[in-house]
Amino acid sequence: MADIALPIQTVTAIQLALQNATAPDGRGQHAKMHGCVEAIFRVRSDVPEALKVGLFATPKQYAAAVRFSNGAQRDDRKPDIHGMAIKLFDVHGAKVLESETESLEHDFILADNPVFFIRTAADYVLFMQDFAASAPRGLAPEKFIAYLKDHYPADIPVLLGFRQHLQDNPLTTTYWSQVPYAFGREVICRYRCMPLPAAPPSGSTGPTHDYLRERMVERLGDGQQDIVFEFAVQVKKGADPEVIDNPTIEWPEPFVPVATIHIAAQTFDTGERRQFGDRLSFTPWHALADHQPVGEVNEIRKVVYLASKNVRQQALAIAHDNLRLTEQELTQNIDDEFKVIIDSLQRTFGFLAHEKRGRATHTWGAAGRGTARFIVAAEFPTNGYFVAGKTVPVILRHSSPGAREDDRARDGVAASIKFFPEESNYSGPGELDILMNAGRQLFVRSIRDFSTFVHASPEQRKQLVAQGIMMEPELIEAYRIRGSFLNSRYHSWQCFEFLPDDGVMRYIRFRLIPGDRGPERGLPAGEFRAEGAPSMDPVTDDPRAPDFLRQEWIYQVKYSQVAYILQAQLHNAPTTGDKNPEVLNPAKAWDEKQNPWMDLCEIHIDEPILDRDVASRLDMNPNRSPPCITIPLATSPDQFASLGHARAIVYPGSRAVRAAVEKPENN
C-alpha cells in the first residue's frame, strides 16, 4: 500500500468541514435516520467449514441494533444512497484496534449499491476537493469526472449512479459492504444483507418526505411477522492490492449465507429510541481481528469516522450551552424546501469555516472585556432580564462582515456582544448574545434569497440586484468608509419575540451606538455603487496597514474610554393572524417615530483580548438568550422569519467545524 497519510489527512479535513447534519451533533454522512431497531443476529449452524472464521466460527446469536438511513437527502422522495448499519453487542475476542480491546461491539456498514465509486486515497482527495466546491452550489463534480474520463472511464457511470436509488422500504432492500474485509488469513470478503424473501424493488416512492420511516413503522406494527435478512459473505482468495483497492467493480464469486438478522415487530419511532440511534457511533473498525477492514478506502474510514465522532461529541458540548430553542423545536415544522436550503448553507458555511480556519464570515476582528450597566428607559416594559441598576460582565467583538483579512478592503463593520451572569467573571457560554451590523436593514428578505446570493458568482449577483432579490440601496447602506470601529451604529436586523412581565408579546430589535451618542460616520459617498458585491478589494492608494482597524480599536481600549449604549426598539405584534407579517422583514427598518429607540445599558470595554485562542473560541449565537427573548420561527424559506431561524440552525454546525480546525484558529 502506498503512503496514504497525507491523502487521509486531506480527506478527513474536508469531510469534517462538510459535516452537515441538521443538528450540530449530527453525522457528516447518513445523518437522516429512518429508524434504529432492535434485532437478533444469528450465526447459522450450517456454515461451510471453510467459512467458520471469527464471528462465524460457531452457531451463536447476538443482540443487535440496526440503523437505516439516507446518505445525504432529507427528502426520501429524492434519489440517494441508503445505509444499513449493524451493531452487534457482547462480541468477545481480539479486536482490530488496540483502543477497542475492552469493546464488545462489532459493526457492519452497508449501503444499497453493490460497489463504491472511489478506488484509492489519492482519488478520494481529488473527489473531495471538487465535491466540496461544487456540492453547495448544486453542481456535479465536473473536475473529478474529467479525471475519471482520462484515467478510469468505466468508473463514470458508477459515480453518476451511486446516489440514484429510490427505495420502497428500508426493510425490503438489499445492502452491500461495497469495500473488502479480511476473512481470516489470506482471504478477503465482501458482505451482503438481503431480505427474505427477496423481491425486486418497484421504485415506488411515498407521498411525504419521511415515507421511508412511515413504511417502517407500518411494517413493524403490532401483529406483524418478523423481518428476516440473510447475511452472506463473498470470499476471494489470493487478492492483490489492485483488486483490494478497486471497490468499483463487482466480484464474480458467489455469496454464501452465514447468518440471519431477525427484526421483530416493535415500537421504535419514539424520542428515546431516536436519541439512542442518533448517539450510536458506527465504524467498520469496530471489528474482530479476523474481519479487519482492508484497502485504502477503509483506511480513510478509520480516521474519518473517529474524527467525525469526536466533532459530534464536541459539538454536543458547544451547541447546547444556554440555547433558547432546542434542535427539535427549530426543525420540527420546517418544510422540505427549507430543509434543502439549510442543508446547502450548512455545507457551505462548514466548508468556509474549514477553508478560513476560523469563522466562515466575520472572520477577522478584535474583542475586549468590559461591563454593561443597565440604564433601562422608564417606558421599557418590565421583564426578567433588562433590569435597571444591574451590572454584568460582557465581551464585545468587532469585525468586518466579510472574510477578508485586510482591513483596507471596502466592506461594512459589525459588533457582537455576549452578556454573562453577574458573578460569572466571563466564564461559561453566557446568557445573551446580540449580533449586529452597520446599516439599518439587510439587503435580502428571506433565507431563500440569502442562499441564492451566497451561492451566486459576482456576475450573477449583479443580475440578482436587477431582479430585486438583492436590494442595492440597503447593501450600500451597510458599507462603511472605515476609519474606526467606534464611528458606526450597529443594528441587529433580525427581530426577536419579546415577552415582558405584562404577558403581551412584542417584537424587539437592538442597536449599538457610540457612548457619546454621536452621529453615524463613514457612510459611502453618494455616487458609490456596490453592484451586488458584499465587499470589495481595497483602493490602490490606501496607505494604511492591513490590520489598522483592529489595532486602532485595541489602542483605544488600552488608553482611552471605549463606551457604547445598547438600545432597543419595540413593535407590537400584528393582530391579523398573518403568518408572514411585514414586521419580521429584515430588509425593512421600523419607523423610529412610531417605534422609538430606548436605552437598555451602557457598555464600557476596558481590556482587549490579545490571546488569539481566547478570541477564536468566542462563540456568538442568536439562539442564546434569556427566557423573555426568542427567535421567531418560520415554516417556509420564503418567510421573513426564515433568516433568523436558519441562522440558529446553521451557526452551531459551523462553530463545531471551526473548533476542529488546525490550531491556531484564525480570529
Short mmCIF file of N, CA and C in Angstrom, two decimals, residues 130 132-139 344 348 454-457 460:
data_model
loop_
_atom_site.label_atom_id
_atom_site.label_comp_id
_atom_site.label_asym_id
_atom_site.label_seq_id
_atom_site.Cartn_x
_atom_site.Cartn_y
_atom_site.Cartn_z
N ASP A 130 -13.10 18.54 -5.23
CA ASP A 130 -14.07 19.01 -6.21
C ASP A 130 -15.46 19.05 -5.61
N ALA A 132 -16.38 19.42 -2.50
CA ALA A 132 -16.53 20.48 -1.50
C ALA A 132 -16.85 21.82 -2.16
N ALA A 133 -16.30 22.05 -3.34
CA ALA A 133 -16.54 23.31 -4.03
C ALA A 133 -17.84 23.28 -4.84
N SER A 134 -18.23 22.13 -5.35
CA SER A 134 -19.37 22.05 -6.27
C SER A 134 -20.69 21.73 -5.58
N ALA A 135 -20.68 20.85 -4.59
CA ALA A 135 -21.92 20.37 -3.98
C ALA A 135 -22.76 21.49 -3.36
N PRO A 136 -22.18 22.46 -2.62
CA PRO A 136 -23.02 23.51 -2.05
C PRO A 136 -23.76 24.33 -3.10
N ARG A 137 -23.25 24.34 -4.34
CA ARG A 137 -23.91 25.09 -5.40
C ARG A 137 -24.83 24.18 -6.23
N GLY A 138 -24.97 22.93 -5.81
CA GLY A 138 -25.83 22.01 -6.52
C GLY A 138 -25.27 21.53 -7.83
N LEU A 139 -23.95 21.55 -7.98
CA LEU A 139 -23.30 21.17 -9.23
C LEU A 139 -22.65 19.80 -9.11
N SER A 344 -27.82 23.02 2.31
CA SER A 344 -26.83 23.63 1.43
C SER A 344 -25.99 24.67 2.17
N THR A 348 -21.97 24.83 2.95
CA THR A 348 -21.17 25.98 2.53
C THR A 348 -20.44 26.61 3.70
N VAL A 454 -25.57 33.85 -1.61
CA VAL A 454 -24.33 33.21 -1.15
C VAL A 454 -23.72 32.35 -2.25
N HIS A 455 -24.55 31.62 -2.98
CA HIS A 455 -24.05 30.66 -3.95
C HIS A 455 -23.94 31.22 -5.37
N ALA A 456 -24.09 32.55 -5.52
CA ALA A 456 -24.01 33.18 -6.83
C ALA A 456 -22.61 33.74 -7.08
N SER A 457 -22.22 33.82 -8.33
CA SER A 457 -20.96 34.45 -8.73
C SER A 457 -21.13 35.97 -8.72
N GLN A 460 -23.45 36.99 -11.43
CA GLN A 460 -24.83 36.59 -11.12
C GLN A 460 -25.44 37.51 -10.07
#
